[in-house]
Tab-separated table of C-alpha atoms and ligand atoms in Angstrom:
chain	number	residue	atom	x	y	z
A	1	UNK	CA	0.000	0.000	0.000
A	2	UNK	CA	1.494	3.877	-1.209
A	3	UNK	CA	1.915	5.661	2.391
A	4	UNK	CA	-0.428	8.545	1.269
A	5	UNK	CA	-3.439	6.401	-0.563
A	6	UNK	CA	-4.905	8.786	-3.558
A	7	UNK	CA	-8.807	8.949	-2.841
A	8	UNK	CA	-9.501	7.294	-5.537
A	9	UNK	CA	-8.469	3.884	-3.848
A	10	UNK	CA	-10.261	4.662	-0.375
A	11	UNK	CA	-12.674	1.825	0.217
A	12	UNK	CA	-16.491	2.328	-0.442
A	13	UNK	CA	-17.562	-0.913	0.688
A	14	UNK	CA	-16.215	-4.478	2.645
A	15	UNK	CA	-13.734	-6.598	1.150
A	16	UNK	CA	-11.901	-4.635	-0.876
A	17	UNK	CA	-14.599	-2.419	-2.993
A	18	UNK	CA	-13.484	0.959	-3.965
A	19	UNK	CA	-15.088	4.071	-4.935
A	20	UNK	CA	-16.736	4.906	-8.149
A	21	UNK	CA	-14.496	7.555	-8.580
A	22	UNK	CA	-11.989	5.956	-9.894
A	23	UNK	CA	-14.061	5.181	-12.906
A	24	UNK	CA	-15.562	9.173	-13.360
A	25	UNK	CA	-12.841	11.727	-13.477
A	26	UNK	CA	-9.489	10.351	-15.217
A	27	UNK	CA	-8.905	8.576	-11.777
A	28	UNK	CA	-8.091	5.161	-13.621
A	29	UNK	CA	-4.229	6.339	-13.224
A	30	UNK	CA	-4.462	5.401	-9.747
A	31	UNK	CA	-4.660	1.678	-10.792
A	32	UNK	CA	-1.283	2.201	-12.099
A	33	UNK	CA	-2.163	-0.213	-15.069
A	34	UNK	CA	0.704	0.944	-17.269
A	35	UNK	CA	3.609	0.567	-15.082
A	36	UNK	CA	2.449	-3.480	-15.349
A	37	UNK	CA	5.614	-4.348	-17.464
A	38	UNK	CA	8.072	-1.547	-19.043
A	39	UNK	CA	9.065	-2.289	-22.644
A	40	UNK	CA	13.020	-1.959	-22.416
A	41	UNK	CA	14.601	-0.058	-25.283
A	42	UNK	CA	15.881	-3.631	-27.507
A	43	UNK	CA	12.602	-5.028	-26.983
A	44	UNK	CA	11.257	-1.946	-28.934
A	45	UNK	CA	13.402	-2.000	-31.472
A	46	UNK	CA	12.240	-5.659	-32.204
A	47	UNK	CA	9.702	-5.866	-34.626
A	48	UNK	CA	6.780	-8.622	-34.351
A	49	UNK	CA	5.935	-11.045	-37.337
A	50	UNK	CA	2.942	-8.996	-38.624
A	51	UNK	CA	5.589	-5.649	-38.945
A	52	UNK	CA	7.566	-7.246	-41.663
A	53	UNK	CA	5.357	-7.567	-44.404
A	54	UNK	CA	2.228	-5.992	-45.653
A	55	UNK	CA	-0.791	-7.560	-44.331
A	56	UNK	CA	-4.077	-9.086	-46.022
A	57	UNK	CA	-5.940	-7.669	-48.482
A	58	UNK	CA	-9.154	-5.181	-48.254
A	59	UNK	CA	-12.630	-7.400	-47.894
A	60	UNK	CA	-16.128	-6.500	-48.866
A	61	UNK	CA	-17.585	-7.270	-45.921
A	62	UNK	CA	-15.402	-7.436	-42.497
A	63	UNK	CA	-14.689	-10.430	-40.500
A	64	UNK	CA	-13.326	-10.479	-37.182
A	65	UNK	CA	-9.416	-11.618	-36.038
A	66	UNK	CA	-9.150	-15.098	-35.915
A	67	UNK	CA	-7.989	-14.654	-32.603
A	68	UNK	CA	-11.352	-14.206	-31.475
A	69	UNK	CA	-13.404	-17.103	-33.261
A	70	UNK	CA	-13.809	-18.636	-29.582
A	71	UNK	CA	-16.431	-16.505	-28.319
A	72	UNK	CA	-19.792	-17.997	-29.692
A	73	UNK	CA	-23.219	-17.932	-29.308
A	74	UNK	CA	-24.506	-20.698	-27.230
A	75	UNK	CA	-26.889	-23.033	-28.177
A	76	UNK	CA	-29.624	-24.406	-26.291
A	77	UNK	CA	-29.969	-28.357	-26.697
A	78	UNK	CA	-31.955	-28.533	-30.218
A	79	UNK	CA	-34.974	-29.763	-29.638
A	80	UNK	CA	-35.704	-32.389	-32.778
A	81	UNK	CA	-36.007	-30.603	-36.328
A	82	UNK	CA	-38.859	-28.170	-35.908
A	83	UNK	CA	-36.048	-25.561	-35.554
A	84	UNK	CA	-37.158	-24.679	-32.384
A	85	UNK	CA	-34.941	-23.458	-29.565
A	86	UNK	CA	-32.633	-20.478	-28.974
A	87	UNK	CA	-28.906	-19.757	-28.734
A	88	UNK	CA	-27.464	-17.165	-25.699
A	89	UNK	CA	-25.292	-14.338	-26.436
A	90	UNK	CA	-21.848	-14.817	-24.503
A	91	UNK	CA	-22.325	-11.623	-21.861
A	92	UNK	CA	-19.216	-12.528	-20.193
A	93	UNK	CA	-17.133	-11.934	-23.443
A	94	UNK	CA	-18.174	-8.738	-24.152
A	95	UNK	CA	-18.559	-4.787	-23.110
A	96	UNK	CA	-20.339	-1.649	-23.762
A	97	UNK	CA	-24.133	-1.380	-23.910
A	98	UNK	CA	-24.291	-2.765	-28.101
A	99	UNK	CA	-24.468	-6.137	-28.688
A	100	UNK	CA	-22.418	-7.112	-32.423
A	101	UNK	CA	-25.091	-8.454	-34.623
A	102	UNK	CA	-23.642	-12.201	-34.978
A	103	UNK	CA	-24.080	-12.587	-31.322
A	104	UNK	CA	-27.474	-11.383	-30.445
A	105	UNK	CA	-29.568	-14.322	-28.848
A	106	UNK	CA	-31.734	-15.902	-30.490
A	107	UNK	CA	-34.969	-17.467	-29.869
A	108	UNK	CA	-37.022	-19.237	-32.790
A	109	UNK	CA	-40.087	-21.331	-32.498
A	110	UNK	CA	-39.991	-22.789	-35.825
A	111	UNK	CA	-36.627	-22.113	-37.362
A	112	UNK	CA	-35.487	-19.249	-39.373
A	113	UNK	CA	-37.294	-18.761	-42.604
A	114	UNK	CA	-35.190	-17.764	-45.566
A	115	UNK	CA	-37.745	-14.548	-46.788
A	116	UNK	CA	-37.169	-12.920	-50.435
A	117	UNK	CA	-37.584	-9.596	-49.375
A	118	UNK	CA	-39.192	-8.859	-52.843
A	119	UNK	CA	-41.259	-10.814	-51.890
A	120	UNK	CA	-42.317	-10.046	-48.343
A	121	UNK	CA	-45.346	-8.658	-47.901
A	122	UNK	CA	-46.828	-6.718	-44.610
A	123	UNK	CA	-50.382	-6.362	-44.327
A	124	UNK	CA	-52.518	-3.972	-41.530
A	125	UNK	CA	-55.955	-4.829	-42.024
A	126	UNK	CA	-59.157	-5.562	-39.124
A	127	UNK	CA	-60.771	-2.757	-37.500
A	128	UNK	CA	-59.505	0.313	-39.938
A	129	UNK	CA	-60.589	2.492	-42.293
A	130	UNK	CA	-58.697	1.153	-45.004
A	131	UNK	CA	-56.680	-2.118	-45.366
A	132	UNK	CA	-53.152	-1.338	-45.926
A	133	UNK	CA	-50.127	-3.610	-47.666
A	134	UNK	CA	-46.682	-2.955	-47.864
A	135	UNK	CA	-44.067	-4.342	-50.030
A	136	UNK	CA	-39.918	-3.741	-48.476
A	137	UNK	CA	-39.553	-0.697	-50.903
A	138	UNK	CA	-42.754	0.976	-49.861
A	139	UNK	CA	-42.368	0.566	-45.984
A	140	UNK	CA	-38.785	1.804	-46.228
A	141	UNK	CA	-40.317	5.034	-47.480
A	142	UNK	CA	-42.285	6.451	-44.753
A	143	UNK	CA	-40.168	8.425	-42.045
A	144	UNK	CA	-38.037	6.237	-39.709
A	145	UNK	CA	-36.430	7.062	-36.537
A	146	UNK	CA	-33.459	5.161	-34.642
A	147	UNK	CA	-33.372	4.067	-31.069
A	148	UNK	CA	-30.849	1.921	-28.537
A	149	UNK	CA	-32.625	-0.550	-26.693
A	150	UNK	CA	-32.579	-3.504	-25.514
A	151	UNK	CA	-34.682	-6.878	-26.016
A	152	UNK	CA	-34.824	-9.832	-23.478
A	153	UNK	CA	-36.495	-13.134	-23.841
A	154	UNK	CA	-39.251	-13.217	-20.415
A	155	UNK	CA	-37.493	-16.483	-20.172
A	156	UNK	CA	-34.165	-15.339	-19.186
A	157	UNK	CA	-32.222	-15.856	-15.944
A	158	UNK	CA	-34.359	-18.673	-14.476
A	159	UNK	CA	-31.951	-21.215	-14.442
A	160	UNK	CA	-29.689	-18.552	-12.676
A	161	UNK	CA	-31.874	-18.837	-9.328
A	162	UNK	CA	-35.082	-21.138	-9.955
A	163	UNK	CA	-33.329	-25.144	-9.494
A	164	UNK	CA	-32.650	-26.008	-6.408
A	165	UNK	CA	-28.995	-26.299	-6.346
A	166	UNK	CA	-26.928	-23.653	-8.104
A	167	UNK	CA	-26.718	-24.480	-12.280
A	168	UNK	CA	-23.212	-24.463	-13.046
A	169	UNK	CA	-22.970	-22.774	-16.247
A	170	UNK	CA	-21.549	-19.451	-17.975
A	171	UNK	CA	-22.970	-15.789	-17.178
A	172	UNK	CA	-24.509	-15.577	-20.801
A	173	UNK	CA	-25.761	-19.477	-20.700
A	174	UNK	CA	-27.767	-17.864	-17.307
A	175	UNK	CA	-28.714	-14.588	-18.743
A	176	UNK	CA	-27.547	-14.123	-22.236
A	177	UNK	CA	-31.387	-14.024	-23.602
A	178	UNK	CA	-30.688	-10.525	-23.445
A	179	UNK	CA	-29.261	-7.657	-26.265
A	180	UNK	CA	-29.165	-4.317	-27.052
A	181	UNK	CA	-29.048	-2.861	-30.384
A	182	UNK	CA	-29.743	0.246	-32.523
A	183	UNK	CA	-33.010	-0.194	-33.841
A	184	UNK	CA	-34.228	1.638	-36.918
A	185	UNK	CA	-37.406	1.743	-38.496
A	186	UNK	CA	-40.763	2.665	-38.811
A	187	UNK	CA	-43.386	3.516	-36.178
A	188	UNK	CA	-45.989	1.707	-36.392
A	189	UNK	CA	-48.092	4.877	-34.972
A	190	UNK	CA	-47.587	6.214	-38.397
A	191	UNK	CA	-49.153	2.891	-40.586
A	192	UNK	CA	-51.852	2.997	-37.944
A	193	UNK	CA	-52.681	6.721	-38.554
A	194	UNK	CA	-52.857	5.753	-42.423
A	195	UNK	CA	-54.986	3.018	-41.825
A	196	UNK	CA	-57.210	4.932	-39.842
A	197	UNK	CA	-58.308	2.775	-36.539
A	198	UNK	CA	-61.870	2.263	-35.639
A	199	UNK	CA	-62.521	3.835	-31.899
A	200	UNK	CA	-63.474	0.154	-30.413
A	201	UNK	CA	-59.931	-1.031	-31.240
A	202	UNK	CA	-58.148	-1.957	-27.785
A	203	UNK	CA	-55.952	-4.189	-29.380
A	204	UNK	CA	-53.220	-5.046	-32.259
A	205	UNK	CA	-52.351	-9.161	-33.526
A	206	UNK	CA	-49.152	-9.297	-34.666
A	207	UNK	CA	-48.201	-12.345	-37.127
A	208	UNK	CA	-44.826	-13.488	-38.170
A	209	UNK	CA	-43.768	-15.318	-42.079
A	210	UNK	CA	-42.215	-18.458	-40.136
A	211	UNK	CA	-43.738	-21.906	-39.975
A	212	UNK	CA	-45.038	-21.266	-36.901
A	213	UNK	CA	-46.656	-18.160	-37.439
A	214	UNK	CA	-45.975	-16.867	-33.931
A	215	UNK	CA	-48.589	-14.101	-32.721
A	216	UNK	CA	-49.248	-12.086	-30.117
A	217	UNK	CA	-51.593	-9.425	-29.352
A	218	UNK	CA	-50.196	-6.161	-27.961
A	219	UNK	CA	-52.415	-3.322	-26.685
A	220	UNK	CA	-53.017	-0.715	-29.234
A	221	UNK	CA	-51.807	2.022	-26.203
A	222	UNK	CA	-48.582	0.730	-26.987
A	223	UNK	CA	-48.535	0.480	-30.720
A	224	UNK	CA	-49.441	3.794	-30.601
A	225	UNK	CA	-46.895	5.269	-28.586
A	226	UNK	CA	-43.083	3.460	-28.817
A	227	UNK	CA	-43.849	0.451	-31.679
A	228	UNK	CA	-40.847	0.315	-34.136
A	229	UNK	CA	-41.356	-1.448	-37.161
A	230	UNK	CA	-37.531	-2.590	-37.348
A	231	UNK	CA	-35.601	-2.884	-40.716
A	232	UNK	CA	-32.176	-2.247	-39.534
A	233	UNK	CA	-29.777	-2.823	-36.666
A	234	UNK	CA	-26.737	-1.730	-35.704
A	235	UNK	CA	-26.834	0.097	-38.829
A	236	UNK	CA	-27.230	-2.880	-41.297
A	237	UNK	CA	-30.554	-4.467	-42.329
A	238	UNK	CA	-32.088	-6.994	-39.617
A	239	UNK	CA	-30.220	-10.548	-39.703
A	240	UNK	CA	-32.147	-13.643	-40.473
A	241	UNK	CA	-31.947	-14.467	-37.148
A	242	UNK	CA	-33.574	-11.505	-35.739
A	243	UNK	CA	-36.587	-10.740	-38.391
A	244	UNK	CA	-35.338	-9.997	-41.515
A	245	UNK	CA	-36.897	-8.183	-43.376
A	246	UNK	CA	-38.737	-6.711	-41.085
A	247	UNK	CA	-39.558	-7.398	-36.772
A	248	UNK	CA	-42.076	-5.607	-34.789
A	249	UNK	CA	-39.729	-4.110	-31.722
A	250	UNK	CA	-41.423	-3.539	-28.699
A	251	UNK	CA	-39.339	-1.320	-26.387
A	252	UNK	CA	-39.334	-3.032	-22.697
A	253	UNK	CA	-41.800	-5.614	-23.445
A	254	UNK	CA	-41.148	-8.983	-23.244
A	255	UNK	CA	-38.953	-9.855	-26.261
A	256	UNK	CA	-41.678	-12.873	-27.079
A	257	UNK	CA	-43.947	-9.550	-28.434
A	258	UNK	CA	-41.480	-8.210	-30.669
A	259	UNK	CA	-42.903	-10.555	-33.496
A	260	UNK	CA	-39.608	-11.238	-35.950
A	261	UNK	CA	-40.200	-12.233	-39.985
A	262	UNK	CA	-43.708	-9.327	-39.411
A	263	UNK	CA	-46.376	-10.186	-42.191
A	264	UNK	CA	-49.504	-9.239	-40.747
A	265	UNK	CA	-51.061	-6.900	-38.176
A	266	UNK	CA	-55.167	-7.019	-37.154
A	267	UNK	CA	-56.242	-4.160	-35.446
A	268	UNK	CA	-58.952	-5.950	-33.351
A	269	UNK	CA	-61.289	-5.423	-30.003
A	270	UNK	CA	-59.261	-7.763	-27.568
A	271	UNK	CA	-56.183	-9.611	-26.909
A	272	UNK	CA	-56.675	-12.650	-29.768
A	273	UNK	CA	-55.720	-15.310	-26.701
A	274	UNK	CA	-53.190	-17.055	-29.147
A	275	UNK	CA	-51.609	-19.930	-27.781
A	276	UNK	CA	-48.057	-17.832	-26.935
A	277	UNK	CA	-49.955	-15.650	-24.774
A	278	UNK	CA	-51.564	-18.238	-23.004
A	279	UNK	CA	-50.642	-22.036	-22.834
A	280	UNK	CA	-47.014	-20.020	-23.059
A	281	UNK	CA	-45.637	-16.578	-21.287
A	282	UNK	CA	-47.989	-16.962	-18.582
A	283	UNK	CA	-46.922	-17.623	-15.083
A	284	UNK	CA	-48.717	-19.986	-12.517
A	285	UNK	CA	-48.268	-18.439	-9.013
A	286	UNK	CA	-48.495	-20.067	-5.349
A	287	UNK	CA	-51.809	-19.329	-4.674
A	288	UNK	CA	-53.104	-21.197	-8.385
A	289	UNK	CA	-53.860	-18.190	-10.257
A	290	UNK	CA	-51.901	-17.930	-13.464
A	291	UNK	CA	-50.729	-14.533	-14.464
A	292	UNK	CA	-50.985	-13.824	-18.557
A	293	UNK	CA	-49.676	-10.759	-20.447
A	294	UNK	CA	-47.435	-9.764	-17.929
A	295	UNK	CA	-45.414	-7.188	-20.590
A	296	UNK	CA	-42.773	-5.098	-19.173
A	297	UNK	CA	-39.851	-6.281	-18.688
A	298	UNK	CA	-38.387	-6.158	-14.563
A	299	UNK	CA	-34.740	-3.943	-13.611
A	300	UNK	CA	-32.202	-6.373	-13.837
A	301	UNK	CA	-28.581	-6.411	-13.371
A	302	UNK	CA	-25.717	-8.834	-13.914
A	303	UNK	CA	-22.123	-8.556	-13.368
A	304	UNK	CA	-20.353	-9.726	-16.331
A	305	UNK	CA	-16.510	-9.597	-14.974
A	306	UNK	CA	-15.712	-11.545	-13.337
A	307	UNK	CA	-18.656	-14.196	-14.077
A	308	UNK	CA	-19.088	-17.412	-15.115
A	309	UNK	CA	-16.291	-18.399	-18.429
A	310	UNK	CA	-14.028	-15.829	-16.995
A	311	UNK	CA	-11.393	-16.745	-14.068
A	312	UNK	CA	-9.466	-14.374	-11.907
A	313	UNK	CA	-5.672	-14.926	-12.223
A	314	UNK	CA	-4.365	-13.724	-8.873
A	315	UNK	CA	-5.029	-11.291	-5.809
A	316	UNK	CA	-5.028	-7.630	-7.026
A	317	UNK	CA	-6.692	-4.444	-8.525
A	318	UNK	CA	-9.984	-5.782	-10.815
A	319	UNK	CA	-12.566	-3.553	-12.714
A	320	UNK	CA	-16.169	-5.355	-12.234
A	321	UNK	CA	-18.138	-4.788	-15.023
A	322	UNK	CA	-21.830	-5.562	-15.634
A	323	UNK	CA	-25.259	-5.122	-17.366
A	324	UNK	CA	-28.515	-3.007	-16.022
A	325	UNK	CA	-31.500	-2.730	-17.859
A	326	UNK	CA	-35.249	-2.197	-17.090
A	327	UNK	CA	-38.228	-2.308	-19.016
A	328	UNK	CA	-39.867	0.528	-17.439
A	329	UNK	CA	-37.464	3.286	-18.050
A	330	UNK	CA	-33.849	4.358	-17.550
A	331	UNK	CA	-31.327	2.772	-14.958
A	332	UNK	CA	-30.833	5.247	-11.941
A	333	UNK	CA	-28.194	3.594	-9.764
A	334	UNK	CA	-26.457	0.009	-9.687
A	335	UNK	CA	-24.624	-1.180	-5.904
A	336	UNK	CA	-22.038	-3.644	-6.015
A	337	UNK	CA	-21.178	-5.701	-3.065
A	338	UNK	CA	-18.113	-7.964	-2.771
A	339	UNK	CA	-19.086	-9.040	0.926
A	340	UNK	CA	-22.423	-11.452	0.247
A	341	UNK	CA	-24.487	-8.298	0.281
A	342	UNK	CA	-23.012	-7.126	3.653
A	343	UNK	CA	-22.249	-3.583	2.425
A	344	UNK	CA	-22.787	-2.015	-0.831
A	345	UNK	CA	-21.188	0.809	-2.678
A	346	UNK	CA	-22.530	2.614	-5.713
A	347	UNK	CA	-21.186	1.803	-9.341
A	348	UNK	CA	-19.993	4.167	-12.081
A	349	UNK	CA	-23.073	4.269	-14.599
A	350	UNK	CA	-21.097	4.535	-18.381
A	351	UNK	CA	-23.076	7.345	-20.159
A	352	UNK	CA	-25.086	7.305	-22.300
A	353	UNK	CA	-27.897	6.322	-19.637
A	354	UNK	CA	-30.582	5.854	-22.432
A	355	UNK	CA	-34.278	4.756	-21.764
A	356	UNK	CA	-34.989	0.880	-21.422
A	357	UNK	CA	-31.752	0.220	-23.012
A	358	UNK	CA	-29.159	-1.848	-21.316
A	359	UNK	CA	-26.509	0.350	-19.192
A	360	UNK	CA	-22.786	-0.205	-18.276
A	361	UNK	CA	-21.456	0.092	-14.790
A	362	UNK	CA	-18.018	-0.584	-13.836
A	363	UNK	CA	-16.415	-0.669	-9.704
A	364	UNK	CA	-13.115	-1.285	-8.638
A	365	UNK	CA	-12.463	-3.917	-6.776
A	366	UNK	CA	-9.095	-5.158	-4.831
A	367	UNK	CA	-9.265	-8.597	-4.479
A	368	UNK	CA	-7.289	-10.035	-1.675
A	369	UNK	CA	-7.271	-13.749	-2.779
A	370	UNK	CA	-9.838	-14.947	-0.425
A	371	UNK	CA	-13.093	-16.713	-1.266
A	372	UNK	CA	-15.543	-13.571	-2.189
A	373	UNK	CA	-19.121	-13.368	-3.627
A	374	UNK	CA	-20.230	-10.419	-5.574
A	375	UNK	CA	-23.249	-9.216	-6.373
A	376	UNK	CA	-25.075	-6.313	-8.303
A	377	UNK	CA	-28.806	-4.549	-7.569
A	378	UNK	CA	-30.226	-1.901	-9.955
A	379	UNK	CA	-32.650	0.443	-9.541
A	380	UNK	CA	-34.532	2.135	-12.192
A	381	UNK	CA	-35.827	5.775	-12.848
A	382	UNK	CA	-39.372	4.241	-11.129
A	383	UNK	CA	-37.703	3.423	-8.049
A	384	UNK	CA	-37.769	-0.558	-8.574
A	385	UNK	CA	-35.150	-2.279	-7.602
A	386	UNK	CA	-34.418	-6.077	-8.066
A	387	UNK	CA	-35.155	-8.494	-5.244
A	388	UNK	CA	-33.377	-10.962	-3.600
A	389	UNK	CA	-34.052	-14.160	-5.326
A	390	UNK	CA	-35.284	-15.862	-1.650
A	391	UNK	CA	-37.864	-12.387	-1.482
A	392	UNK	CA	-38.988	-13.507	-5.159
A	393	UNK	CA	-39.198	-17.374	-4.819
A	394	UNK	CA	-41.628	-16.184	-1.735
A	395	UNK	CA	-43.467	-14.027	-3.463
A	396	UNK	CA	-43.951	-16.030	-6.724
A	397	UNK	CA	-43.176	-19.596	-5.783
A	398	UNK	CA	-40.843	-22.001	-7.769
A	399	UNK	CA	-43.410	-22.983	-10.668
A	400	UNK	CA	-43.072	-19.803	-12.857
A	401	UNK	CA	-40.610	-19.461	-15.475
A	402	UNK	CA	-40.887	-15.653	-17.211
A	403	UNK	CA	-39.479	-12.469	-15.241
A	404	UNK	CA	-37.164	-13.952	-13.030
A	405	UNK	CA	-35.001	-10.717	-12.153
A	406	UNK	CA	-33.638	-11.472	-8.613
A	407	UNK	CA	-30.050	-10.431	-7.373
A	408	UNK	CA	-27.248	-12.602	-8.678
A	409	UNK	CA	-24.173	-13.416	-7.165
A	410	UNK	CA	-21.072	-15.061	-8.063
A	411	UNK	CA	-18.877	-16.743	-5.652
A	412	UNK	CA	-15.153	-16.784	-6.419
A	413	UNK	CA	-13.119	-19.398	-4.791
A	414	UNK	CA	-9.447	-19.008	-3.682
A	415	UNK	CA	-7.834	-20.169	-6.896
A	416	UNK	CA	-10.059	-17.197	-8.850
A	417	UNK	CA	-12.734	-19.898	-10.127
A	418	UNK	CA	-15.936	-18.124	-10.647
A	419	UNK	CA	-19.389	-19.984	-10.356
A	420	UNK	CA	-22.774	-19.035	-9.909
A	421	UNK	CA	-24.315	-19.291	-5.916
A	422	UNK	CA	-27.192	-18.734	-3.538
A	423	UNK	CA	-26.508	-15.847	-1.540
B	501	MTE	N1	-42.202	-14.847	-35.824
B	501	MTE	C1	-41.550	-15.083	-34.682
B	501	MTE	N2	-41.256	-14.035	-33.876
B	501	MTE	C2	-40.585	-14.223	-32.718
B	501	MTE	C3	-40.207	-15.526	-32.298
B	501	MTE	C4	-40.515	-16.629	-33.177
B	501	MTE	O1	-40.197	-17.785	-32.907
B	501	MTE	N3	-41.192	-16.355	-34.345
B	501	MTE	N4	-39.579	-15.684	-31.071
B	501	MTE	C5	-39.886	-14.658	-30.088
B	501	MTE	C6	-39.139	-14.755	-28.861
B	501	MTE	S1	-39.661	-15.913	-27.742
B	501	MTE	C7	-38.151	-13.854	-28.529
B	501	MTE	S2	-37.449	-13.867	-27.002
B	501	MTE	C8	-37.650	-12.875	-29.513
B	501	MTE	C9	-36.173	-13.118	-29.744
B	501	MTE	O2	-35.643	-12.226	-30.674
B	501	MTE	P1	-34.217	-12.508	-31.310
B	501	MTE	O3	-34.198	-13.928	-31.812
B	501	MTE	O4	-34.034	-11.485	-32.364
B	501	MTE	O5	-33.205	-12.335	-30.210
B	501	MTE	O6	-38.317	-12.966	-30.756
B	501	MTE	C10	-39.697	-13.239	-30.667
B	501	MTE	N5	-40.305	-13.134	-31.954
B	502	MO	MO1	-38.731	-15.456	-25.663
């Protein structure tokens, strides 16, 4: 320890967690990072492999280094060859608040359908004036706007704290139904303007182009106000994957709603009861009632590093990084603890802190070698906060499986080996 300790490092919480600071106002040089290894003057003058000839040639469309082919999407154990099933992005891998295209989750009841977009059609039809039916070219005319959000599967995070016993897995195998992207598109407001909607419609159906036709209904309130009609993300059109050529995007909801491969859209009186929104995406609770259309999606957290896939290689100085994200609005503060939830210090919140779209915190930590659990709660702009997964198994019982959001933690054993545990 320096004699005179720059206030950077002062603790802000037990075992080892340090203030925020160090993360808001340059005060990173504190770490003393750089000063890890000096280069000495030969080894400079040395030049590596890749200085002594030109490199590969230009590409039409980029790959990345070969160096990093190792960090995959997951999949979930296929389920026979009705192409249902989903694959998890790899959380603990990555860092910022976008998630690259190629690794977004996935989640496809009937496999991915390989649409002609000139030949994709989008129909809005049901209680309107007029009937309405888009090809690509003519939806891609009417004003779009762009926003960063994020979209989680209600599924998410229940094998994180629902089993009895701990599942030993990687953070994004636990949570990694979750990504944020730039959506851009066309709101739906404006089709349903157009169309002109009859005043005893309370509701929207939304149909996909895959084998399974997956549909939900959605409440016209919010396909009025924040509906996005998606074409592009991160900048290029939609992937397969994720609803190419076009995905309703339903900012907070449950990311079931956000219909991908969009063909059709019946303005109607009520909720159509279709068989996602009911025998599916419902939740049976302790006392026998089951809940349905439970939309938003709950504040969450997750720290990311170190997690799960990720081991610590000796006592010292670590950044903890993680994931915050609530359906309801923007993320007002994240905690960290590193003592079991014994004391809790307040995270640096990486701007920009952008409505229901996932957020970046970051905490130093100096880790002294000894067995540790960590653990991150969020609270949003609404004043929810995430519960402890024992005050959510009480409330809701063991036998649902959507909106689990409850505190994680991760234990770290002596030999830096992290693994998810009960707190
Ligand atoms: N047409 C259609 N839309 C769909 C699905 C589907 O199987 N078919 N899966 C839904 C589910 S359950 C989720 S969680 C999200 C996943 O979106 P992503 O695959 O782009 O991550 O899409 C939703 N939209
Ligand atoms: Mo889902």
């Amino acid at each position: 320890m320096p004699e005179r300790m720059p206030k950077e490092l002062e603790p802000a919480g037990g075992n080892g967690l340090l203030h925020r600071r160090l993360f808001l106002k340059g005060g990173a040089a504190a770490l003393g990072a750089g000063s890890l290894g000096l280069m000495t003057a030969a080894q400079a003058k040395e030049r590596p492999p890749w200085m002594r000839a030109p490199g590969r040639a230009l590409s039409g469309y980029g790959s990345r280094s070969p160096y990093e082919d190792h960090v995959q999407r997951r999949p979930l154990s296929a389920k026979g060859t009705d192409g249902a099933g989903g694959s998890w992005t790899p959380l603990e891998a990555l860092e910022g608040m976008i998630t690259p295209n190629p690794l977004h989750f996935e989640r496809h009841h009937s496999g991915i359908p390989n649409i002609d977009p000139g030949r994709h059609r989008l129909l809005i039809h049901g209680l309107v004036k007029r009937d309405l039916f888009f090809d690509m070219d003519a939806l891609s005319r009417y004003p779009m706007v762009s926003r960063t959000q994020f979209i989680e599967c209600s599924g998410n995070s229940y094998l994180a704290g629902l089993p009895e016993q701990p599942v030993n897995a990687t953070c994004g195998e636990l949570h990694g139904l979750v990504a944020c992207s730039e959506w851009t598109g066309v709101p739906l407001s404006i089709l349903l303007d157009e169309a002109g909607v009859d005043p005893a419609a309370q509701w929207i159906l939304a149909e996909g182009a895959d084998a399974a036709a997956m549909s939900r209904s959605v409440p016209l309130a919010k396909a009025m106000d924040d509906a996005l009609l998606a074409i592009y993300q991160n900048g290029e059109r939609l992937r397969p994957d994720n609803g190419y050529p076009v995905r309703l995007f339903l900012p907070g909801y449950e990311g079931n709603m956000s219909v991908k491969w969009l063909r059709r859209i019946k303005v109607t009186a009520a909720p159509a009861m279709t068989r996602d929104e009911t025998a599916k995406y419902s939740d049976l609770m302790p006392d026998g009632r089951t809940l349905l259309f439970t939309f938003p999606m709950d504040v969450k957290s997750v720290i990311t590093s170190p997690a799960p896939g990720l081991e610590l290689a000796g006592p010292g100085l670590y950044q903890i990084s993680g994931m915050a994200w609530s359906g309801l609005g923007r993320i007002a503060k994240v905690e960290v603890s590193a003592d079991r939830g014994a004391t809790w210090a307040e995270a640096a919140l990486s701007e920009p802190v952008l409505d229901k779209a996932v957020t970046r915190f970051r905490m130093a930590w100096r880790w002294n070698g000894s067995p540790s659990v960590i653990m991150s709660r969020a609270m949003d702009e609404t004043g929810a906060t995430q519960p402890t997964r024992d005050a959510l198994i009480a409330a809701k019982g063991r036998k649902f499986a959507y909106h689990y959001n409850a505190i994680q933690a991760w234990g770290i054993d002596g030999a830096g080996h992290v693994a998810n545990v009960y707190a």
